[in-house]
Amino acid sequence: MSSSVSCAQHHQHQQLSFRGRVGKTSSSSSSCSTSFSSRGGGRKATLKCFAGGGAISKPWDIQKPCKLVLEDGSVWQGKAFGADGTKVGEVVFNTSLSGYQEILTDPSYAGQFVLFTCPHIGNVGINPLDMESTKVHMGATLVRHEALNVSNYRSTQTLDSYLKEQGVIGISDIDTRAITVRLREKGSLNGVVTTDMSISDDELLKMSKGYDIVGKDLIGEVCVKEPYKWVDPTASEWEFAEKAKSNKDKFNVVCFDFGIKNNIMRRLASFGCDLTVVPANYSAEDVMKLNPDGILFSNGPGDPSAAPYAVENCKKLLGKVPVFGICMGHQVLGQAFGGKTFKMKFGHHGGNHPVRNEFTQAVEISAQNHNFAVDLNSLPKEVKVSHLNLNDGTCAGMVWEEKMAMTIQYHPEASPGPHDSDNCFAQFVDMIRANKGMAVSR
């Protein structure tokens, strides 16, 4: 016994099964038929397609050309996805194997292009629940292969359509391995990505050489303009920390928004913190009027030396209540301590960086994203280096006990990523408890 389905039924089935870009036939007279036959107790399907006089185009053949020009003069031809246009930025590579949506929406990437070393990007699409902020902050997305078909039950749209909405250029089919080696050898390079093939390579090279992220106050571009409340903890289905599950206390914490990520706020809320998020230039006096039990200095983009107002706020608040600095907050507090910061060769970007706790000698696998670091030799003797990056020996954490201050140069929320550093939130809350004369958690 056999039966058949029409071409229209077959394509309807395909559209229900896959979400992505599809090619178009060059002739409206193309047809497909699927035959089913019963043999040996099973069913066998045979699909036959005929393109009446014209070939069916491949999805990857309909992409427009795009190119990347680096400041060293190298030109990389690729295919465009996302938005059209021309953008300039600092090119950095990220070694994470998952979480491209969280990376896209991390405000710390403002002013930069992200080159993904993971070869397949876009395969799980985009969903509204995994955003780290309200928009994409990076200037361009650089990948080896953009997945044209999406397969994930939470996905609501493709990477291509999302980047179009966000006005962000994507380039695929470039040699990301070769570019990564170049960045490791030469350091981070400025670059220009364009879909406008009328612009000459010489013009694009001039644009890339004219860009410099050093000295740019990018914090002011990504932070909020008015204070707001954050109340959402990590959803119960994703919660993994027993200390967070068992916590019953509530603490008033003010978060300076240098480019804060949603999951940092979720983790703090899970550990009992009622959060008030304030702009980066909010005065120390106004912060203290909010009667905080603790203060967070968040992650953010760019050069910490370009935000002296943030450093001055830190100086005024040190010693009044417990403070916690993450990434940019770590660097800003480092300057407030009396130390100096410097620009790294190619920075740390990825979810696999080993960090050693200098107090316990335990090694954590951490998620990191920064191009600047605190100079260990510039810190006063009162400040203890709590964590070291084992890849290059740079400062990854500090503690100044007398000032009730702790910092880390990586992302303890790591969503997605390793959970090794999540205990930092519990340590910060324990500092608050100790300052209020409460028993600390065990």
GROMACS .gro file of C-alpha atoms in nm:
model
  442
    1MET     CA    1   0.000   0.000   0.000
    2SER     CA    2   0.132   0.348  -0.081
    3SER     CA    3   0.014   0.708  -0.052
    4SER     CA    4   0.149   1.047  -0.149
    5VAL     CA    5   0.141   1.407  -0.021
    6SER     CA    6   0.149   1.721  -0.232
    7CYS     CA    7   0.437   1.963  -0.266
    8ALA     CA    8   0.242   2.224  -0.066
    9GLN     CA    9   0.180   1.977   0.219
   10HIS     CA   10   0.545   1.881   0.223
   11HIS     CA   11   0.665   2.242   0.241
   12GLN     CA   12   0.410   2.321   0.511
   13HIS     CA   13   0.556   2.034   0.712
   14GLN     CA   14   0.909   2.168   0.657
   15GLN     CA   15   0.813   2.517   0.774
   16LEU     CA   16   0.665   2.372   1.092
   17SER     CA   17   0.983   2.172   1.156
   18PHE     CA   18   1.250   2.436   1.087
   19ARG     CA   19   1.287   2.807   1.145
   20GLY     CA   20   1.544   2.981   0.929
   21ARG     CA   21   1.620   3.133   0.594
   22VAL     CA   22   1.525   2.928   0.292
   23GLY     CA   23   1.614   2.962  -0.072
   24LYS     CA   24   1.368   3.038  -0.349
   25THR     CA   25   1.303   2.847  -0.667
   26SER     CA   26   1.379   3.020  -0.991
   27SER     CA   27   1.059   2.889  -1.148
   28SER     CA   28   0.705   2.873  -1.018
   29SER     CA   29   0.652   2.539  -1.192
   30SER     CA   30   0.865   2.338  -0.953
   31SER     CA   31   0.695   2.048  -0.774
   32CYS     CA   32   0.765   1.787  -0.508
   33SER     CA   33   0.594   1.463  -0.413
   34THR     CA   34   0.649   1.221  -0.128
   35SER     CA   35   0.554   0.854  -0.162
   36PHE     CA   36   0.514   0.613   0.129
   37SER     CA   37   0.530   0.238   0.087
   38SER     CA   38   0.500  -0.050   0.333
   39ARG     CA   39   0.781  -0.303   0.315
   40GLY     CA   40   0.890  -0.563   0.566
   41GLY     CA   41   0.667  -0.430   0.843
   42GLY     CA   42   0.792  -0.071   0.814
   43ARG     CA   43   0.721   0.237   0.605
   44LYS     CA   44   0.960   0.388   0.352
   45ALA     CA   45   0.930   0.749   0.231
   46THR     CA   46   1.062   0.870  -0.103
   47LEU     CA   47   1.079   1.243  -0.183
   48LYS     CA   48   1.104   1.357  -0.545
   49CYS     CA   49   1.138   1.724  -0.643
   50PHE     CA   50   1.132   1.875  -0.990
   51ALA     CA   51   1.225   2.237  -1.061
   52GLY     CA   52   1.045   2.298  -1.387
   53GLY     CA   53   1.317   2.460  -1.593
   54GLY     CA   54   1.500   2.625  -1.299
   55ALA     CA   55   1.728   2.518  -1.013
   56ILE     CA   56   1.636   2.561  -0.647
   57SER     CA   57   1.875   2.817  -0.495
   58LYS     CA   58   2.068   2.730  -0.179
   59PRO     CA   59   2.002   2.945   0.132
   60TRP     CA   60   2.371   3.034   0.163
   61ASP     CA   61   2.379   3.158  -0.196
   62ILE     CA   62   2.132   3.440  -0.132
   63GLN     CA   63   2.351   3.618   0.126
   64LYS     CA   64   2.508   3.949   0.032
   65PRO     CA   65   2.884   4.009   0.038
   66CYS     CA   66   3.043   4.170   0.342
   67LYS     CA   67   3.402   4.245   0.442
   68LEU     CA   68   3.612   4.314   0.747
   69VAL     CA   69   3.918   4.540   0.722
   70LEU     CA   70   4.159   4.539   1.016
   71GLU     CA   71   4.397   4.819   1.105
   72ASP     CA   72   4.696   4.600   1.012
   73GLY     CA   73   4.577   4.617   0.650
   74SER     CA   74   4.433   4.264   0.626
   75VAL     CA   75   4.102   4.228   0.439
   76TRP     CA   76   3.859   3.943   0.510
   77GLN     CA   77   3.582   3.874   0.261
   78GLY     CA   78   3.264   3.714   0.394
   79LYS     CA   79   2.886   3.699   0.374
   80ALA     CA   80   2.647   3.939   0.541
   81PHE     CA   81   2.366   3.868   0.784
   82GLY     CA   82   2.183   4.097   1.021
   83ALA     CA   83   2.174   4.468   0.935
   84ASP     CA   84   2.333   4.655   0.647
   85GLY     CA   85   2.579   4.938   0.699
   86THR     CA   86   2.934   5.024   0.800
   87LYS     CA   87   3.064   5.009   1.158
   88VAL     CA   88   3.401   5.063   1.327
   89GLY     CA   89   3.514   4.904   1.655
   90GLU     CA   90   3.781   4.714   1.844
   91VAL     CA   91   3.793   4.345   1.746
   92VAL     CA   92   3.820   4.093   2.031
   93PHE     CA   93   3.776   3.714   2.031
   94ASN     CA   94   3.552   3.519   2.267
   95THR     CA   95   3.620   3.150   2.337
   96SER     CA   96   3.282   3.057   2.490
   97LEU     CA   97   3.116   2.748   2.347
   98SER     CA   98   2.764   2.854   2.446
   99GLY     CA   99   2.569   3.163   2.540
  100TYR     CA  100   2.606   3.378   2.229
  101GLN     CA  101   2.281   3.558   2.314
  102GLU     CA  102   2.413   3.658   2.657
  103ILE     CA  103   2.734   3.779   2.492
  104LEU     CA  104   2.541   3.980   2.231
  105THR     CA  105   2.342   4.163   2.499
  106ASP     CA  106   2.629   4.219   2.745
  107PRO     CA  107   2.676   4.599   2.771
  108SER     CA  108   3.048   4.544   2.840
  109TYR     CA  109   3.098   4.486   2.465
  110ALA     CA  110   2.999   4.840   2.368
  111GLY     CA  111   3.255   4.982   2.124
  112GLN     CA  112   3.375   4.635   2.022
  113PHE     CA  113   3.325   4.367   1.757
  114VAL     CA  114   3.310   4.012   1.892
  115LEU     CA  115   3.478   3.733   1.697
  116PHE     CA  116   3.338   3.396   1.812
  117THR     CA  117   3.592   3.114   1.810
  118CYS     CA  118   3.305   2.862   1.835
  119PRO     CA  119   3.242   2.789   1.466
  120HIS     CA  120   2.861   2.753   1.469
  121ILE     CA  121   2.661   3.051   1.594
  122GLY     CA  122   2.284   3.096   1.573
  123ASN     CA  123   2.181   2.731   1.594
  124VAL     CA  124   1.953   2.781   1.898
  125GLY     CA  125   1.807   3.110   1.779
  126ILE     CA  126   1.704   3.393   2.011
  127ASN     CA  127   1.460   3.389   2.301
  128PRO     CA  128   1.333   3.679   2.517
  129LEU     CA  129   1.434   3.522   2.851
  130ASP     CA  130   1.812   3.503   2.805
  131MET     CA  131   1.880   3.873   2.746
  132GLU     CA  132   2.144   4.035   2.968
  133SER     CA  133   2.010   4.382   2.880
  134THR     CA  134   1.750   4.544   2.656
  135LYS     CA  135   1.963   4.553   2.338
  136VAL     CA  136   2.275   4.438   2.156
  137HIS     CA  137   2.567   4.663   2.249
  138MET     CA  138   2.850   4.530   2.031
  139GLY     CA  139   2.907   4.694   1.694
  140ALA     CA  140   2.930   4.376   1.486
  141THR     CA  141   2.916   3.997   1.517
  142LEU     CA  142   3.194   3.797   1.347
  143VAL     CA  143   3.143   3.421   1.295
  144ARG     CA  144   3.275   3.130   1.090
  145HIS     CA  145   2.933   2.986   1.019
  146GLU     CA  146   2.590   3.135   1.077
  147ALA     CA  147   2.342   2.853   1.135
  148LEU     CA  148   2.060   2.889   0.884
  149ASN     CA  149   1.825   2.647   1.062
  150VAL     CA  150   1.723   2.698   1.424
  151SER     CA  151   1.646   2.410   1.660
  152ASN     CA  152   1.547   2.500   2.016
  153TYR     CA  153   1.210   2.484   2.193
  154ARG     CA  154   1.261   2.829   2.352
  155SER     CA  155   1.355   3.010   2.032
  156THR     CA  156   1.123   3.282   1.900
  157GLN     CA  157   1.336   3.419   1.615
  158THR     CA  158   1.659   3.371   1.422
  159LEU     CA  159   1.988   3.541   1.495
  160ASP     CA  160   1.970   3.704   1.151
  161SER     CA  161   1.628   3.862   1.214
  162TYR     CA  162   1.727   3.972   1.564
  163LEU     CA  163   2.041   4.150   1.446
  164LYS     CA  164   1.836   4.319   1.172
  165GLU     CA  165   1.599   4.451   1.440
  166GLN     CA  166   1.893   4.570   1.649
  167GLY     CA  167   2.075   4.737   1.359
  168VAL     CA  168   2.385   4.521   1.414
  169ILE     CA  169   2.596   4.388   1.125
  170GLY     CA  170   2.695   4.022   1.110
  171ILE     CA  171   2.965   3.870   0.891
  172SER     CA  172   3.010   3.496   0.834
  173ASP     CA  173   3.230   3.268   0.625
  174ILE     CA  174   3.554   3.429   0.743
  175ASP     CA  175   3.856   3.243   0.881
  176THR     CA  176   3.796   3.305   1.251
  177ARG     CA  177   4.090   3.082   1.350
  178ALA     CA  178   4.335   3.286   1.146
  179ILE     CA  179   4.197   3.614   1.282
  180THR     CA  180   4.214   3.483   1.640
  181VAL     CA  181   4.582   3.390   1.595
  182ARG     CA  182   4.644   3.737   1.453
  183LEU     CA  183   4.477   3.902   1.753
  184ARG     CA  184   4.676   3.689   1.998
  185GLU     CA  185   5.004   3.775   1.826
  186LYS     CA  186   4.941   4.143   1.760
  187GLY     CA  187   4.686   4.226   2.028
  188SER     CA  188   4.334   4.359   1.985
  189LEU     CA  189   4.296   4.537   1.650
  190ASN     CA  190   4.049   4.798   1.537
  191GLY     CA  191   3.842   4.704   1.238
  192VAL     CA  192   3.563   4.812   1.005
  193VAL     CA  193   3.280   4.586   0.887
  194THR     CA  194   3.075   4.693   0.588
  195THR     CA  195   2.810   4.564   0.350
  196ASP     CA  196   2.879   4.860   0.117
  197MET     CA  197   3.111   4.720  -0.145
  198SER     CA  198   3.154   5.066  -0.303
  199ILE     CA  199   3.380   5.178  -0.016
  200SER     CA  200   3.743   5.108  -0.098
  201ASP     CA  201   3.971   4.905   0.126
  202ASP     CA  202   4.195   5.210   0.169
  203GLU     CA  203   3.903   5.417   0.298
  204LEU     CA  204   3.804   5.142   0.541
  205LEU     CA  205   4.163   5.104   0.660
  206LYS     CA  206   4.177   5.477   0.734
  207MET     CA  207   3.857   5.449   0.937
  208SER     CA  208   3.995   5.160   1.143
  209LYS     CA  209   4.320   5.342   1.218
  210GLY     CA  210   4.127   5.647   1.334
  211TYR     CA  211   3.938   5.459   1.607
  212ASP     CA  212   4.065   5.420   1.965
  213ILE     CA  213   3.876   5.276   2.261
  214VAL     CA  214   4.136   5.401   2.514
  215GLY     CA  215   4.009   5.711   2.692
  216LYS     CA  216   3.647   5.660   2.581
  217ASP     CA  217   3.381   5.688   2.851
  218LEU     CA  218   3.154   5.412   2.726
  219ILE     CA  219   2.993   5.372   3.068
  220GLY     CA  220   2.792   5.686   3.012
  221GLU     CA  221   2.657   5.542   2.686
  222VAL     CA  222   2.515   5.221   2.836
  223CYS     CA  223   2.404   5.309   3.189
  224VAL     CA  224   2.051   5.405   3.292
  225LYS     CA  225   1.951   5.770   3.322
  226GLU     CA  226   1.720   5.736   3.622
  227PRO     CA  227   1.715   5.504   3.928
  228TYR     CA  228   1.487   5.199   3.924
  229LYS     CA  229   1.404   4.895   4.137
  230TRP     CA  230   1.496   4.537   4.048
  231VAL     CA  231   1.307   4.257   4.225
  232ASP     CA  232   1.330   3.942   4.008
  233PRO     CA  233   1.547   3.657   4.144
  234THR     CA  234   1.674   3.363   3.942
  235ALA     CA  235   1.372   3.155   3.836
  236SER     CA  236   1.319   2.854   4.062
  237GLU     CA  237   1.372   2.606   3.778
  238TRP     CA  238   1.724   2.745   3.724
  239GLU     CA  239   1.825   2.798   4.089
  240PHE     CA  240   2.114   2.576   4.197
  241ALA     CA  241   2.265   2.742   4.509
  242GLU     CA  242   2.150   2.596   4.842
  243LYS     CA  243   2.243   2.918   5.026
  244ALA     CA  244   2.014   3.115   4.797
  245LYS     CA  245   1.730   2.865   4.840
  246SER     CA  246   1.756   2.875   5.220
  247ASN     CA  247   1.801   3.252   5.260
  248LYS     CA  248   1.522   3.431   5.450
  249ASP     CA  249   1.681   3.772   5.512
  250LYS     CA  250   1.637   4.093   5.312
  251PHE     CA  251   1.902   4.360   5.251
  252ASN     CA  252   1.890   4.697   5.080
  253VAL     CA  253   2.161   4.709   4.812
  254VAL     CA  254   2.235   4.995   4.571
  255CYS     CA  255   2.383   4.897   4.234
  256PHE     CA  256   2.587   5.146   4.034
  257ASP     CA  257   2.503   5.075   3.671
  258PHE     CA  258   2.823   5.085   3.467
  259GLY     CA  259   2.659   4.842   3.219
  260ILE     CA  260   2.505   4.595   3.461
  261LYS     CA  261   2.389   4.252   3.342
  262ASN     CA  262   2.045   4.120   3.430
  263ASN     CA  263   2.176   3.797   3.577
  264ILE     CA  264   2.401   3.978   3.824
  265MET     CA  265   2.086   4.141   3.960
  266ARG     CA  266   1.898   3.811   3.957
  267ARG     CA  267   2.173   3.642   4.159
  268LEU     CA  268   2.183   3.924   4.416
  269ALA     CA  269   1.803   3.914   4.444
  270SER     CA  270   1.821   3.536   4.495
  271PHE     CA  271   2.051   3.593   4.795
  272GLY     CA  272   1.803   3.831   4.958
  273CYS     CA  273   1.899   4.170   4.815
  274ASP     CA  274   1.637   4.434   4.735
  275LEU     CA  275   1.806   4.628   4.459
  276THR     CA  276   1.799   4.994   4.363
  277VAL     CA  277   1.988   5.052   4.038
  278VAL     CA  278   2.132   5.402   3.992
  279PRO     CA  279   2.316   5.579   3.707
  280ALA     CA  280   2.695   5.563   3.696
  281ASN     CA  281   2.728   5.932   3.791
  282TYR     CA  282   2.482   5.918   4.083
  283SER     CA  283   2.641   6.107   4.373
  284ALA     CA  284   2.772   5.928   4.680
  285GLU     CA  285   2.561   6.158   4.898
  286ASP     CA  286   2.240   6.060   4.717
  287VAL     CA  287   2.334   5.692   4.742
  288MET     CA  288   2.372   5.715   5.120
  289LYS     CA  289   2.028   5.882   5.142
  290LEU     CA  290   1.890   5.547   5.017
  291ASN     CA  291   2.020   5.383   5.340
  292PRO     CA  292   2.202   5.095   5.170
  293ASP     CA  293   2.321   4.787   5.357
  294GLY     CA  294   2.568   4.729   5.073
  295ILE     CA  295   2.675   4.874   4.738
  296LEU     CA  296   2.758   4.700   4.410
  297PHE     CA  297   2.982   4.853   4.143
  298SER     CA  298   2.887   4.664   3.829
  299ASN     CA  299   3.052   4.544   3.510
  300GLY     CA  300   3.074   4.780   3.213
  301PRO     CA  301   3.260   4.869   2.892
  302GLY     CA  302   3.571   5.063   2.804
  303ASP     CA  303   3.853   5.231   2.991
  304PRO     CA  304   3.806   5.282   3.369
  305SER     CA  305   4.041   5.582   3.354
  306ALA     CA  306   3.785   5.757   3.134
  307ALA     CA  307   3.532   5.760   3.420
  308PRO     CA  308   3.696   5.961   3.702
  309TYR     CA  309   3.352   6.047   3.844
  310ALA     CA  310   3.299   5.677   3.919
  311VAL     CA  311   3.634   5.654   4.098
  312GLU     CA  312   3.554   5.960   4.311
  313ASN     CA  313   3.221   5.809   4.413
  314CYS     CA  314   3.398   5.490   4.519
  315LYS     CA  315   3.646   5.684   4.732
  316LYS     CA  316   3.364   5.863   4.916
  317LEU     CA  317   3.173   5.541   4.984
  318LEU     CA  318   3.463   5.317   5.093
  319GLY     CA  319   3.434   5.215   5.456
  320LYS     CA  320   3.074   5.327   5.504
  321VAL     CA  321   2.903   5.001   5.406
  322PRO     CA  322   3.025   4.677   5.243
  323VAL     CA  323   3.102   4.720   4.873
  324PHE     CA  324   3.143   4.465   4.592
  325GLY     CA  325   3.302   4.538   4.253
  326ILE     CA  326   3.260   4.316   3.945
  327CYS     CA  327   3.473   4.358   3.629
  328MET     CA  328   3.459   4.735   3.558
  329GLY     CA  329   3.361   4.776   3.922
  330HIS     CA  330   3.677   4.584   4.018
  331GLN     CA  331   3.890   4.820   3.809
  332VAL     CA  332   3.718   5.136   3.936
  333LEU     CA  333   3.761   5.020   4.297
  334GLY     CA  334   4.125   4.936   4.219
  335GLN     CA  335   4.180   5.299   4.123
  336ALA     CA  336   3.986   5.416   4.429
  337PHE     CA  337   4.218   5.200   4.644
  338GLY     CA  338   4.511   5.399   4.501
  339GLY     CA  339   4.611   5.153   4.228
  340LYS     CA  340   4.648   5.190   3.852
  341THR     CA  341   4.492   5.011   3.555
  342PHE     CA  342   4.640   4.922   3.217
  343LYS     CA  343   4.517   4.799   2.880
  344MET     CA  344   4.587   4.431   2.815
  345LYS     CA  345   4.723   4.292   2.489
  346PHE     CA  346   4.403   4.112   2.387
  347GLY     CA  347   4.208   4.088   2.710
  348HIS     CA  348   4.012   3.800   2.857
  349HIS     CA  349   3.688   3.703   2.683
  350GLY     CA  350   3.536   3.358   2.733
  351GLY     CA  351   3.396   3.101   2.972
  352ASN     CA  352   3.706   2.893   3.048
  353HIS     CA  353   3.955   3.108   3.242
  354PRO     CA  354   4.122   2.944   3.546
  355VAL     CA  355   4.142   3.165   3.855
  356ARG     CA  356   4.310   3.072   4.185
  357ASN     CA  357   4.174   3.184   4.521
  358GLU     CA  358   4.487   3.300   4.706
  359PHE     CA  359   4.328   3.237   5.046
  360THR     CA  360   4.216   2.877   4.987
  361GLN     CA  361   4.430   2.784   4.682
  362ALA     CA  362   4.111   2.652   4.519
  363VAL     CA  363   4.092   2.697   4.141
  364GLU     CA  364   3.774   2.827   3.980
  365ILE     CA  365   3.683   2.812   3.612
  366SER     CA  366   3.546   3.155   3.536
  367ALA     CA  367   3.366   3.353   3.265
  368GLN     CA  368   3.549   3.676   3.179
  369ASN     CA  369   3.513   3.981   2.958
  370HIS     CA  370   3.757   4.269   3.000
  371ASN     CA  371   4.038   4.447   2.815
  372PHE     CA  372   4.180   4.637   3.113
  373ALA     CA  373   4.332   4.509   3.437
  374VAL     CA  374   4.452   4.637   3.776
  375ASP     CA  375   4.830   4.664   3.815
  376LEU     CA  376   4.923   4.438   4.108
  377ASN     CA  377   5.236   4.636   4.190
  378SER     CA  378   5.046   4.964   4.224
  379LEU     CA  379   4.817   4.855   4.510
  380PRO     CA  380   4.872   4.975   4.869
  381LYS     CA  381   4.983   4.715   5.122
  382GLU     CA  382   4.644   4.719   5.296
  383VAL     CA  383   4.483   4.562   4.988
  384LYS     CA  384   4.515   4.186   4.955
  385VAL     CA  385   4.506   4.015   4.617
  386SER     CA  386   4.238   3.750   4.666
  387HIS     CA  387   4.243   3.592   4.317
  388LEU     CA  388   4.496   3.546   4.037
  389ASN     CA  389   4.433   3.459   3.674
  390LEU     CA  390   4.641   3.145   3.611
  391ASN     CA  391   4.676   3.211   3.238
  392ASP     CA  392   4.880   3.529   3.274
  393GLY     CA  393   4.913   3.608   3.647
  394THR     CA  394   4.698   3.922   3.636
  395CYS     CA  395   4.491   4.043   3.929
  396ALA     CA  396   4.151   3.874   3.935
  397GLY     CA  397   4.025   3.982   4.278
  398MET     CA  398   4.101   4.207   4.575
  399VAL     CA  399   3.995   4.246   4.938
  400TRP     CA  400   4.041   4.544   5.167
  401GLU     CA  401   3.904   4.415   5.497
  402GLU     CA  402   3.918   4.743   5.690
  403LYS     CA  403   3.712   4.913   5.419
  404MET     CA  404   3.467   4.620   5.387
  405ALA     CA  405   3.550   4.595   5.016
  406MET     CA  406   3.577   4.294   4.785
  407THR     CA  407   3.622   4.274   4.408
  408ILE     CA  408   3.653   4.019   4.129
  409GLN     CA  409   3.762   4.069   3.767
  410TYR     CA  410   3.522   3.813   3.621
  411HIS     CA  411   3.154   3.721   3.610
  412PRO     CA  412   3.031   3.523   3.912
  413GLU     CA  413   2.680   3.500   3.764
  414ALA     CA  414   2.823   3.322   3.454
  415SER     CA  415   2.489   3.274   3.284
  416PRO     CA  416   2.546   3.049   3.098
  417GLY     CA  417   2.877   2.915   3.218
  418PRO     CA  418   3.055   2.760   3.517
  419HIS     CA  419   2.902   2.811   3.861
  420ASP     CA  420   3.234   2.794   4.048
  421SER     CA  421   3.229   3.166   4.137
  422ASP     CA  422   2.864   3.203   4.237
  423ASN     CA  423   2.964   3.188   4.603
  424CYS     CA  424   3.095   3.544   4.569
  425PHE     CA  425   2.738   3.668   4.608
  426ALA     CA  426   2.703   3.474   4.934
  427GLN     CA  427   3.035   3.623   5.054
  428PHE     CA  428   2.915   3.976   4.979
  429VAL     CA  429   2.589   3.914   5.167
  430ASP     CA  430   2.790   3.770   5.458
  431MET     CA  431   2.990   4.096   5.469
  432ILE     CA  432   2.659   4.280   5.499
  433ARG     CA  433   2.542   4.044   5.773
  434ALA     CA  434   2.866   4.088   5.968
  435ASN     CA  435   2.845   4.467   5.941
  436LYS     CA  436   2.489   4.454   6.079
  437GLY     CA  437   2.594   4.222   6.364
  438MET     CA  438   2.408   3.923   6.220
  439ALA     CA  439   2.531   3.566   6.202
  440VAL     CA  440   2.698   3.478   5.872
  441SER     CA  441   2.594   3.182   5.661
  442ARG     CA  442   2.779   2.850   5.677
   0.00000   0.00000   0.00000
